[in-house]
Short mmCIF file of N, CA, C and O in Angstrom, two decimals:
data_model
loop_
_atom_site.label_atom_id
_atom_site.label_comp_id
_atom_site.label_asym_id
_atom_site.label_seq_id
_atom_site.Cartn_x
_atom_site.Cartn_y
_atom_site.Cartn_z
N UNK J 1 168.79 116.48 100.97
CA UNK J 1 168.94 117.35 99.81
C UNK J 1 168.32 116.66 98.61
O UNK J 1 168.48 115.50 98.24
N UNK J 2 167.61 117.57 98.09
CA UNK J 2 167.13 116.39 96.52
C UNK J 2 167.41 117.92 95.38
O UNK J 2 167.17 119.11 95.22
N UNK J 3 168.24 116.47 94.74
CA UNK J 3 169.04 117.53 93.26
C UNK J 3 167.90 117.40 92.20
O UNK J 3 167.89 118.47 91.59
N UNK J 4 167.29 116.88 91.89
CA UNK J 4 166.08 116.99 90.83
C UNK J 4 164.78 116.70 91.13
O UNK J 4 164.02 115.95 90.51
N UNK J 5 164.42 117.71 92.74
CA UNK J 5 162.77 118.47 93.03
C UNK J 5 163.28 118.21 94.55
O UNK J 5 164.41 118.19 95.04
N UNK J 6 161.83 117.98 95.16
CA UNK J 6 162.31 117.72 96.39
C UNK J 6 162.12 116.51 96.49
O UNK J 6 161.83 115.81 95.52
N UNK J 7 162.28 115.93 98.09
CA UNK J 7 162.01 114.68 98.42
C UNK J 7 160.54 114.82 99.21
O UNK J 7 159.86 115.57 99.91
N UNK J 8 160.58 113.71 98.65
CA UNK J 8 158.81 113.30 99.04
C UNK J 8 157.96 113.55 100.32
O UNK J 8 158.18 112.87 101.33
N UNK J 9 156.83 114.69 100.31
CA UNK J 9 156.53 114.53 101.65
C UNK J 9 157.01 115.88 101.70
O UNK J 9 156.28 116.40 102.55
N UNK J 10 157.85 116.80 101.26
CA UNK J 10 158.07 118.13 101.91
C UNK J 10 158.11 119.14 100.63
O UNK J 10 158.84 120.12 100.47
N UNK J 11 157.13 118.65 99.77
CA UNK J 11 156.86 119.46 98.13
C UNK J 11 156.53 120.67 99.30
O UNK J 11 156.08 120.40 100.42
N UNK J 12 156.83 121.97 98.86
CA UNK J 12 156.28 123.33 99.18
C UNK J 12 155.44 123.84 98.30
O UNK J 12 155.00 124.96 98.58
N UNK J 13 155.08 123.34 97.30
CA UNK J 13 154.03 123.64 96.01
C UNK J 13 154.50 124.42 95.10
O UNK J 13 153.73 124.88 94.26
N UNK J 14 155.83 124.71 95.08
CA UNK J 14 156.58 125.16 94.07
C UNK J 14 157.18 124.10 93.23
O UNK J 14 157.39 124.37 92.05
N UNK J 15 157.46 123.04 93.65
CA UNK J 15 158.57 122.33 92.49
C UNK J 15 157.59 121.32 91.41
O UNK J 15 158.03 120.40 90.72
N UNK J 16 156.31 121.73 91.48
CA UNK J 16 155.29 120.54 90.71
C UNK J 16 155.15 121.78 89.13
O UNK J 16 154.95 121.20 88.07
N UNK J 17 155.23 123.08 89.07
CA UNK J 17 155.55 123.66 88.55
C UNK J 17 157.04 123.53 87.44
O UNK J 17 157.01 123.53 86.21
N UNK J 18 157.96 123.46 88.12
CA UNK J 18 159.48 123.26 87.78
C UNK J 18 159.29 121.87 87.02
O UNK J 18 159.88 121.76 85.95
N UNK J 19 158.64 120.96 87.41
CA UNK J 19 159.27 119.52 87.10
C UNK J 19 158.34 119.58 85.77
O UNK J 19 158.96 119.25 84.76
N UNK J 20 156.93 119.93 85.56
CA UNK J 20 156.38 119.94 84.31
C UNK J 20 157.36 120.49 83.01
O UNK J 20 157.55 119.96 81.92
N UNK J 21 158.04 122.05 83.68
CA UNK J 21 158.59 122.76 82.69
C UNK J 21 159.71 122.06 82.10
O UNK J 21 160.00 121.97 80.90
N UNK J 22 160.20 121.65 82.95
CA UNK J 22 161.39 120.77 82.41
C UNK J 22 161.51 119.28 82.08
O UNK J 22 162.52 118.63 82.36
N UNK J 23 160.43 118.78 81.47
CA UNK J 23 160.04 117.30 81.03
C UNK J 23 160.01 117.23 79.91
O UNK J 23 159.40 117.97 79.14
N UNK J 24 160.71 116.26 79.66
CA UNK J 24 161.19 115.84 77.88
C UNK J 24 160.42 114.95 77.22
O UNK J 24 161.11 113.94 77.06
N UNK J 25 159.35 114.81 76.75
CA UNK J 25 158.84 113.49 76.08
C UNK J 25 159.65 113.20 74.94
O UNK J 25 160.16 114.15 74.36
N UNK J 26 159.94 111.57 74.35
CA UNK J 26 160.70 111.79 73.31
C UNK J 26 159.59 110.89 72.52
O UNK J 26 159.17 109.99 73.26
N UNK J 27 158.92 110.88 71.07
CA UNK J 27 158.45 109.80 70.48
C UNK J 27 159.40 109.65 69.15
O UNK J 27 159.69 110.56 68.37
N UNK J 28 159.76 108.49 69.09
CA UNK J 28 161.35 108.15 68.97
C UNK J 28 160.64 107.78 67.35
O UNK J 28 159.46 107.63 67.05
N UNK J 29 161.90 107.69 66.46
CA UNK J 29 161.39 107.13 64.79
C UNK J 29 160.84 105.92 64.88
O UNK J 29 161.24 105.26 65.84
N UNK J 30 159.81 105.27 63.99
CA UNK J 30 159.52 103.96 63.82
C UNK J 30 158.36 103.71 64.90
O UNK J 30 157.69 102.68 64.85
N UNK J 31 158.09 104.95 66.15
CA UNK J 31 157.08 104.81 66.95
C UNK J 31 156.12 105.86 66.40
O UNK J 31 156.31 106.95 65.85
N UNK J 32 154.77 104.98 66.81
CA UNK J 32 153.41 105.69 66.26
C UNK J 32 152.68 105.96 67.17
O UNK J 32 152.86 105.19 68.12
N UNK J 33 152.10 106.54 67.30
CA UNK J 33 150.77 107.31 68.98
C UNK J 33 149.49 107.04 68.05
O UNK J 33 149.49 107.14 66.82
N UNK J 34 148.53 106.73 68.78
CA UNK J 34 147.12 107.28 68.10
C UNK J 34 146.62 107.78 69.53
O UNK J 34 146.47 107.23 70.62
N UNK J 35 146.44 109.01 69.06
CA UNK J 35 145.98 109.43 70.45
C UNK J 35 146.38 111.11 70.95
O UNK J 35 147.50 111.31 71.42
N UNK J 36 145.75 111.84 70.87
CA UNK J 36 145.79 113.02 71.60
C UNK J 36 147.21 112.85 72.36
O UNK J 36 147.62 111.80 72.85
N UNK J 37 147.97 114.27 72.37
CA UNK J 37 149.06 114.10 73.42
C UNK J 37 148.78 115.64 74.21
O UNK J 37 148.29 116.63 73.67
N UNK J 38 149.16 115.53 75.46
CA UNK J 38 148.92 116.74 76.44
C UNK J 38 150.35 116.96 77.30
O UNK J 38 150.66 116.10 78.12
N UNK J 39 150.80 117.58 77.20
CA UNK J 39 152.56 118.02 77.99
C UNK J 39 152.37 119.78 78.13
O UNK J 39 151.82 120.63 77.44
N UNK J 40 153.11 119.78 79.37
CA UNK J 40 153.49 120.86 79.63
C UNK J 40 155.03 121.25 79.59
O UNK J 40 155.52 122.24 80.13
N UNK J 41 155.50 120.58 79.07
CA UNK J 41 157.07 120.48 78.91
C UNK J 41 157.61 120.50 77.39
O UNK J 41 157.35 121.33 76.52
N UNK J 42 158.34 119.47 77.32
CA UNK J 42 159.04 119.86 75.51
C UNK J 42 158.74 118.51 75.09
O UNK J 42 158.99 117.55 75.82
N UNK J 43 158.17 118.38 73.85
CA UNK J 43 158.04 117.33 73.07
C UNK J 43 158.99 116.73 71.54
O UNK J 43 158.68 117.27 70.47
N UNK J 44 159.54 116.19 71.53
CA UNK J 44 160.61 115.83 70.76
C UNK J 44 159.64 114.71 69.95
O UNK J 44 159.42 113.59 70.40
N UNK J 45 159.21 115.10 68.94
CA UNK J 45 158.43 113.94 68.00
C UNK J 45 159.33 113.41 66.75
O UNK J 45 159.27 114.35 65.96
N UNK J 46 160.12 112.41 66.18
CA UNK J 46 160.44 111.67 65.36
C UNK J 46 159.63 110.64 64.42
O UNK J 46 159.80 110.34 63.24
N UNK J 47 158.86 110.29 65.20
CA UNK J 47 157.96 109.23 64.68
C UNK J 47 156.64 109.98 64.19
O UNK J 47 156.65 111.10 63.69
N UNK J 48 155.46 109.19 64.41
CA UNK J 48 154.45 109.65 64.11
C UNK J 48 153.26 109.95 65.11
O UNK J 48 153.03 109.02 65.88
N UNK J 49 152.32 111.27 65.27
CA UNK J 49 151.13 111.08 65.80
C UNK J 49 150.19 111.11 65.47
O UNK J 49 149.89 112.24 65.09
N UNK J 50 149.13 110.13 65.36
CA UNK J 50 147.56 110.38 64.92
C UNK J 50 146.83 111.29 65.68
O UNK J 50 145.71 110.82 65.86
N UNK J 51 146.94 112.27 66.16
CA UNK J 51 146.32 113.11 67.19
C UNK J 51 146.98 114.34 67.08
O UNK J 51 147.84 114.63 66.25
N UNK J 52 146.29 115.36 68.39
CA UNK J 52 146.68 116.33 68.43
C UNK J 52 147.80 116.22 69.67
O UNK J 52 147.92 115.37 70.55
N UNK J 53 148.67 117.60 69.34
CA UNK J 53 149.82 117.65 70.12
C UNK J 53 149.44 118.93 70.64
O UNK J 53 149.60 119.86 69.85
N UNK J 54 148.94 119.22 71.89
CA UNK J 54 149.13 120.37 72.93
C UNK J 54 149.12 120.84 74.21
O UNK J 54 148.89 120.08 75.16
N UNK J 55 149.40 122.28 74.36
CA UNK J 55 149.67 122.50 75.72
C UNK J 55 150.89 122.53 76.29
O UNK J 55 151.18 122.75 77.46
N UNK J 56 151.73 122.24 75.17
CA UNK J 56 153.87 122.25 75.42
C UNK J 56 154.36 123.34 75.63
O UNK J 56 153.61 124.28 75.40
N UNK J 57 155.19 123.53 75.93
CA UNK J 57 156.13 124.62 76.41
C UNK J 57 156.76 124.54 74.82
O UNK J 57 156.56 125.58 74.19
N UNK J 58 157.34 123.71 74.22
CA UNK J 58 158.21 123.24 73.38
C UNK J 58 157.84 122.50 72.48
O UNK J 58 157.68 121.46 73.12
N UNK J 59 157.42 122.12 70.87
CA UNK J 59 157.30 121.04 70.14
C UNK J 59 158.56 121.10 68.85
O UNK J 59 158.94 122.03 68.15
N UNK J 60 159.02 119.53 68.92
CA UNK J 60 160.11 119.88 68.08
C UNK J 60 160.06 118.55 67.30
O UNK J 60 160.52 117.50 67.73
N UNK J 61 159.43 118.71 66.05
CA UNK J 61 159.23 117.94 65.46
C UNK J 61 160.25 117.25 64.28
O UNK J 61 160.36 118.01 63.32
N UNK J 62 160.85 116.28 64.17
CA UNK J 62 161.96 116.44 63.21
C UNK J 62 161.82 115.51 61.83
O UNK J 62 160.86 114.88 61.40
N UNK J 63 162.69 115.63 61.51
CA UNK J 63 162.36 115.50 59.55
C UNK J 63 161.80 114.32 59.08
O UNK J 63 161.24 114.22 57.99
N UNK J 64 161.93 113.49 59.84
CA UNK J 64 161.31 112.36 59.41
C UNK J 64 159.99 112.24 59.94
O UNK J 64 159.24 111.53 59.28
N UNK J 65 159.25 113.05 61.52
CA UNK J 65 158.28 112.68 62.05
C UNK J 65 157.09 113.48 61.42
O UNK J 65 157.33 114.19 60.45
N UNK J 66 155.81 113.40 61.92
CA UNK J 66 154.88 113.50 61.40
C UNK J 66 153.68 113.49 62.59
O UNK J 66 153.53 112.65 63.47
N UNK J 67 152.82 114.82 62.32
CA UNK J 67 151.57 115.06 63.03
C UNK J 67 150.38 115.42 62.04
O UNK J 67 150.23 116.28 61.18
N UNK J 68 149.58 114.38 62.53
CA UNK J 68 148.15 114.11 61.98
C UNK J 68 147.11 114.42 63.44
O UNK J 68 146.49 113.62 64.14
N UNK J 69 147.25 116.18 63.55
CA UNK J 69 146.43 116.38 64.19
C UNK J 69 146.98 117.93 64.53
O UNK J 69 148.08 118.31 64.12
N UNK J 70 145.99 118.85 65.42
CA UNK J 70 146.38 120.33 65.71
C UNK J 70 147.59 120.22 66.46
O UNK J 70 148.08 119.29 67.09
N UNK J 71 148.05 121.62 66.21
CA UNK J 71 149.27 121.51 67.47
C UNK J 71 149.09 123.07 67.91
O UNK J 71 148.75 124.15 67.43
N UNK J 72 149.46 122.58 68.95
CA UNK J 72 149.38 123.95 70.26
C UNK J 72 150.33 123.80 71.16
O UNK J 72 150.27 122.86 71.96
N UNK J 73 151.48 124.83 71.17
CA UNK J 73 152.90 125.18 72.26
C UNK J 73 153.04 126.42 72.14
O UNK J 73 152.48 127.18 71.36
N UNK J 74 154.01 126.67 73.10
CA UNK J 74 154.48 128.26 72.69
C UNK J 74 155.54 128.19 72.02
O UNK J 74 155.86 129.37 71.91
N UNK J 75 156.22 127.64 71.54
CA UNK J 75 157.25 127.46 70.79
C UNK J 75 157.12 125.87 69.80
O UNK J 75 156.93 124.72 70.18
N UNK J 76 157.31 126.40 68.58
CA UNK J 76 156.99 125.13 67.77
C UNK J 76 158.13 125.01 66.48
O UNK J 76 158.28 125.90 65.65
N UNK J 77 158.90 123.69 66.50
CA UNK J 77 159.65 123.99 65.42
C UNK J 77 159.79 122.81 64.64
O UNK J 77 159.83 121.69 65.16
N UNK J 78 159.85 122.99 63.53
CA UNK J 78 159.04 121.78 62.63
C UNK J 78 160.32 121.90 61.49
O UNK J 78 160.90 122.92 61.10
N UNK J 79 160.57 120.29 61.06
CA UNK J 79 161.14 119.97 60.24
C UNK J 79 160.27 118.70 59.42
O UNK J 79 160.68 118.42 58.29
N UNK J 80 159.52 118.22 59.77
CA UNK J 80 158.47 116.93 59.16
C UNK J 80 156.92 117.58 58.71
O UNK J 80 156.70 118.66 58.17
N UNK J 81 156.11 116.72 59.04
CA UNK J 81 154.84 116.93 58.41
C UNK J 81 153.47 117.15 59.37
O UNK J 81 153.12 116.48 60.34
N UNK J 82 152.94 118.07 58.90
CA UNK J 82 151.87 118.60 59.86
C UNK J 82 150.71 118.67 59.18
O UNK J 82 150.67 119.52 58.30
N UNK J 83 149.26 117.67 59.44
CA UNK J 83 148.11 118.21 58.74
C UNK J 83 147.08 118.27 59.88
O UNK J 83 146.61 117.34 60.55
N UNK J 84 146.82 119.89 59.96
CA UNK J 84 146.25 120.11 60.94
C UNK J 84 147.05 121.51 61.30
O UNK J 84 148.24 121.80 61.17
N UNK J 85 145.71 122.42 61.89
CA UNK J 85 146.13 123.64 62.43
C UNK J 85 147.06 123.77 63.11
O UNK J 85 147.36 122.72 63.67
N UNK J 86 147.90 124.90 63.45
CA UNK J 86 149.10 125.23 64.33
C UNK J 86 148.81 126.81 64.87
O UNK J 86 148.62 127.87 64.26
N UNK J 87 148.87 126.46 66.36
CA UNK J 87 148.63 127.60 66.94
C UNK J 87 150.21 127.90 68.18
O UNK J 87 150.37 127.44 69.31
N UNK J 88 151.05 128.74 67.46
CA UNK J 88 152.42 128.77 68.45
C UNK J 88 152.13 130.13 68.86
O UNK J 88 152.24 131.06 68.06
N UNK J 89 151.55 130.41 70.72
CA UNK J 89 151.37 131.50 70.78
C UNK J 89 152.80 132.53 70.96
O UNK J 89 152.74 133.74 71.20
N UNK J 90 153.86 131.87 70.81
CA UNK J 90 155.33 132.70 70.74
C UNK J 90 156.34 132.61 69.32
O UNK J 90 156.62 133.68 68.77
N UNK J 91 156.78 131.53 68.82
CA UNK J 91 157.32 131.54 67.77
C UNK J 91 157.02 130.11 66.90
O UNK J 91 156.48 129.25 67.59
N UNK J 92 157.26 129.75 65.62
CA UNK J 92 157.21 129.13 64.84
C UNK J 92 158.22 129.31 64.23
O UNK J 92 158.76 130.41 64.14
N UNK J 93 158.80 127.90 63.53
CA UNK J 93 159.92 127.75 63.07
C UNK J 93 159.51 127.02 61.96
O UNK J 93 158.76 126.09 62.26
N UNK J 94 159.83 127.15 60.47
CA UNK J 94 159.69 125.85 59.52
C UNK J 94 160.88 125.77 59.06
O UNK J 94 161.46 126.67 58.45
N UNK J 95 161.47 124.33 59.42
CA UNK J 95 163.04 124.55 58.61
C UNK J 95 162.24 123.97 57.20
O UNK J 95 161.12 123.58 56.87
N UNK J 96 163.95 124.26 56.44
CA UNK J 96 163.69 123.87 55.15
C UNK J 96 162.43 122.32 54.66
O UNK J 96 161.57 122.36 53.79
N UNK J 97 162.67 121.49 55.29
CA UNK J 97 162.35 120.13 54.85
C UNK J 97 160.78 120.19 55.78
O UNK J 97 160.27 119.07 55.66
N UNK J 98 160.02 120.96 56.50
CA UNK J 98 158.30 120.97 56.89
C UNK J 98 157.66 121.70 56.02
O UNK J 98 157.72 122.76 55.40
N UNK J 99 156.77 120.40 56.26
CA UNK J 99 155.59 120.36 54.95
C UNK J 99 154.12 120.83 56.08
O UNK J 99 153.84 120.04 56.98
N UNK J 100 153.42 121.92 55.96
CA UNK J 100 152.28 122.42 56.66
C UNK J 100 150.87 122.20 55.45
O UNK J 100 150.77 122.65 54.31
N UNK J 101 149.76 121.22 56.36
CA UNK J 101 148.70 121.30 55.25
C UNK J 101 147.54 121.27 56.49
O UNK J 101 146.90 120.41 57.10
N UNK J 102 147.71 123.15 56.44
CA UNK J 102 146.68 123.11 57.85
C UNK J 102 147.05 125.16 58.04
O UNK J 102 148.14 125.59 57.66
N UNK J 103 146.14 125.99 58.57
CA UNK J 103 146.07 126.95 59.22
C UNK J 103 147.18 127.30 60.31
O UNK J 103 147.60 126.40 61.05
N UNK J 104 147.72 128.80 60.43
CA UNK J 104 148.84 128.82 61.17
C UNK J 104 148.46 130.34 61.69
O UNK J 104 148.25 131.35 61.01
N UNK J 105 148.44 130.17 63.00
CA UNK J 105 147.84 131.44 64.16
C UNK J 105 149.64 131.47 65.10
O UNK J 105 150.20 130.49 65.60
N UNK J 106 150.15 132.86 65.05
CA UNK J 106 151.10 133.01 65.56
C UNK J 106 151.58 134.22 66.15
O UNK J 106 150.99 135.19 65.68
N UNK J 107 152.43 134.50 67.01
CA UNK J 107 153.47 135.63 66.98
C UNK J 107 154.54 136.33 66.27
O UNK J 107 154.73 137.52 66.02
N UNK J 108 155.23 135.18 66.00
CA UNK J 108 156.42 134.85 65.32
C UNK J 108 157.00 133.74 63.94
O UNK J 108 157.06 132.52 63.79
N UNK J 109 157.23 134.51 63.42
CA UNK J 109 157.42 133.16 62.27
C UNK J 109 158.70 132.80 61.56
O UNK J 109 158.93 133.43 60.53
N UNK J 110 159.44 132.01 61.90
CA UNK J 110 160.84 132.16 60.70
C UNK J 110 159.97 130.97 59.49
O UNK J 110 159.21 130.04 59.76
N UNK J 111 160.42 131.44 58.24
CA UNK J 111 160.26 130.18 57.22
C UNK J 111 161.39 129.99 56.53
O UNK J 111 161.48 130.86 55.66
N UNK J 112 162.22 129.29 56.52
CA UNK J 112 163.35 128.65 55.55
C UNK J 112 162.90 127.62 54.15
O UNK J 112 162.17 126.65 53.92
N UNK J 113 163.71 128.40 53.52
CA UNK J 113 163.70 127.83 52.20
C UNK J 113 163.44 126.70 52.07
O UNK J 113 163.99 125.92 52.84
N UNK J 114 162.62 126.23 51.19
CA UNK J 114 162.33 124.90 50.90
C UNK J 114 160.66 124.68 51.62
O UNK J 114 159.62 124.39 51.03
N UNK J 115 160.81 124.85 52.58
CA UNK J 115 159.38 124.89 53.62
C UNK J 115 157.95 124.91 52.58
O UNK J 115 157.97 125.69 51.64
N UNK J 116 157.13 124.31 52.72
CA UNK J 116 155.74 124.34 52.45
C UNK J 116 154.59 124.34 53.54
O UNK J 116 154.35 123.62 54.51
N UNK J 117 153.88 125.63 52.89
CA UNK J 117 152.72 125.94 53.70
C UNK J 117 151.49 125.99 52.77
O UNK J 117 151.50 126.74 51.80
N UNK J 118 150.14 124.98 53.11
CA UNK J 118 149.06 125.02 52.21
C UNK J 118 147.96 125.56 53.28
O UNK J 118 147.55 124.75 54.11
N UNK J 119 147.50 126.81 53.30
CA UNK J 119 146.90 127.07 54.22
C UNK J 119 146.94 128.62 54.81
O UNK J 119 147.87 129.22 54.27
N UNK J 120 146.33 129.29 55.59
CA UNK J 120 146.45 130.66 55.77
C UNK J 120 147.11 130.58 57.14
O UNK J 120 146.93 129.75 58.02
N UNK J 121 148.17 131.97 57.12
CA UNK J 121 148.73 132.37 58.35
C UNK J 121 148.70 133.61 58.27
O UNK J 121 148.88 134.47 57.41
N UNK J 122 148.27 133.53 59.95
CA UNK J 122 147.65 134.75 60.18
C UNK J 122 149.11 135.34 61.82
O UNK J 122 149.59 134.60 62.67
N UNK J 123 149.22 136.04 61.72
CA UNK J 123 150.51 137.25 62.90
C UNK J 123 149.49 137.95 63.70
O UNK J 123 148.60 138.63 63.18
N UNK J 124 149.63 137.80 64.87
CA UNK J 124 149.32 138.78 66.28
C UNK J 124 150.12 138.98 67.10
O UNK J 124 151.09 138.27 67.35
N UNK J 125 149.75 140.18 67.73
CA UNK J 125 150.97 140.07 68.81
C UNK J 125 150.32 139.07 70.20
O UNK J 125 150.98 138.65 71.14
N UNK J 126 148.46 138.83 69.90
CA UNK J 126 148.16 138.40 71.07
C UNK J 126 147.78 137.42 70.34
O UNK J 126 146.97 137.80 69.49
N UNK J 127 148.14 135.76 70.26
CA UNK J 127 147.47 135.19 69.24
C UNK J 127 146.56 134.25 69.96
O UNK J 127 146.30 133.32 69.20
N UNK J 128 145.85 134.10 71.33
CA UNK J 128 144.91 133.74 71.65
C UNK J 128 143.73 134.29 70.82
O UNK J 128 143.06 133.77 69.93
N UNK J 129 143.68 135.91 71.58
CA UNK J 129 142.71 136.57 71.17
C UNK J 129 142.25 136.98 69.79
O UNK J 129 141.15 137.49 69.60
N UNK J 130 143.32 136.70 68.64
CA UNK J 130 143.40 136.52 67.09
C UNK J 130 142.66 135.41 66.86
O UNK J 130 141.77 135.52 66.02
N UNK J 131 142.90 133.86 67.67
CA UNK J 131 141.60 133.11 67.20
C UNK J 131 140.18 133.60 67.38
O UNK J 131 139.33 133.79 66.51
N UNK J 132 140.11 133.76 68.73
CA UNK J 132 139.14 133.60 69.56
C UNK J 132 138.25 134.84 68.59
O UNK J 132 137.02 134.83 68.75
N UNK J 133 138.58 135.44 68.02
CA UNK J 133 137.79 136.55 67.10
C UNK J 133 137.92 135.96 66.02
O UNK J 133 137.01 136.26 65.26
N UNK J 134 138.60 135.30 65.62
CA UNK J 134 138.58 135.19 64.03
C UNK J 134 137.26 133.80 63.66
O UNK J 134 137.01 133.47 62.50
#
């Protein structure tokens, strides 16, 4: 029996699917990346990245952390600092305390008070095809 995928040797080509979706990266406060990041899972950023963040299921950036580079998930929720485009093809979140100094392509948008955005945002219901024309 294997409780988190299968055991080795009898993958059916379903659980390589499952195990991406449900993978947590954490980049913890006081840690820095230089470097492109690529996940198919949820990204928990505290610290800082010199790069871009995409391809997540999930980005959850929090008040102290910071992205110096695009970001691309389907779900993106930001409490820190972003310079660089944001493309959330499902929802976007800015709590009060995210600072945006960069372009914002979306579905969905909550903005809470306090929030700063320097930059144009643009709503689709298809927001691939909203870049890809624009």
């Amino acid at each position: 029996m294997a409780f988190f995928g299968t055991a080795r040797g009898t993958d059916d080509g379903r659980s390589a699917g499952r195990v991406v979706e449900t993978s947590l990266s954490i980049i913890a406060a006081g840690m820095r990346i230089t470097g492109d990041i690529e996940s198919g899972g949820v990204v928990k950023i505290d610290g800082r990245v010199e790069g871009s963040v995409i391809g997540a299921r999930q980005i959850l950036l929090g008040r102290g952390g910071a992205i110096h580079g695009n970001v691309e998930a389907d779900e993106v929720v930001l409490g820190g600092d972003v310079l660089g485009s944001i493309r959330a093809t499902n929802r976007l979140e800015l709590q009060g305390t995210a600072t945006v100094h960069g372009d914002i392509d979306t579905k969905s948008i909550v903005v809470m008070e306090g929030a700063l955005i320097t930059g144009h945002v643009r709503m689709s219901e298809i927001v691939g095809r909203a870049i890809a024309a624009g």
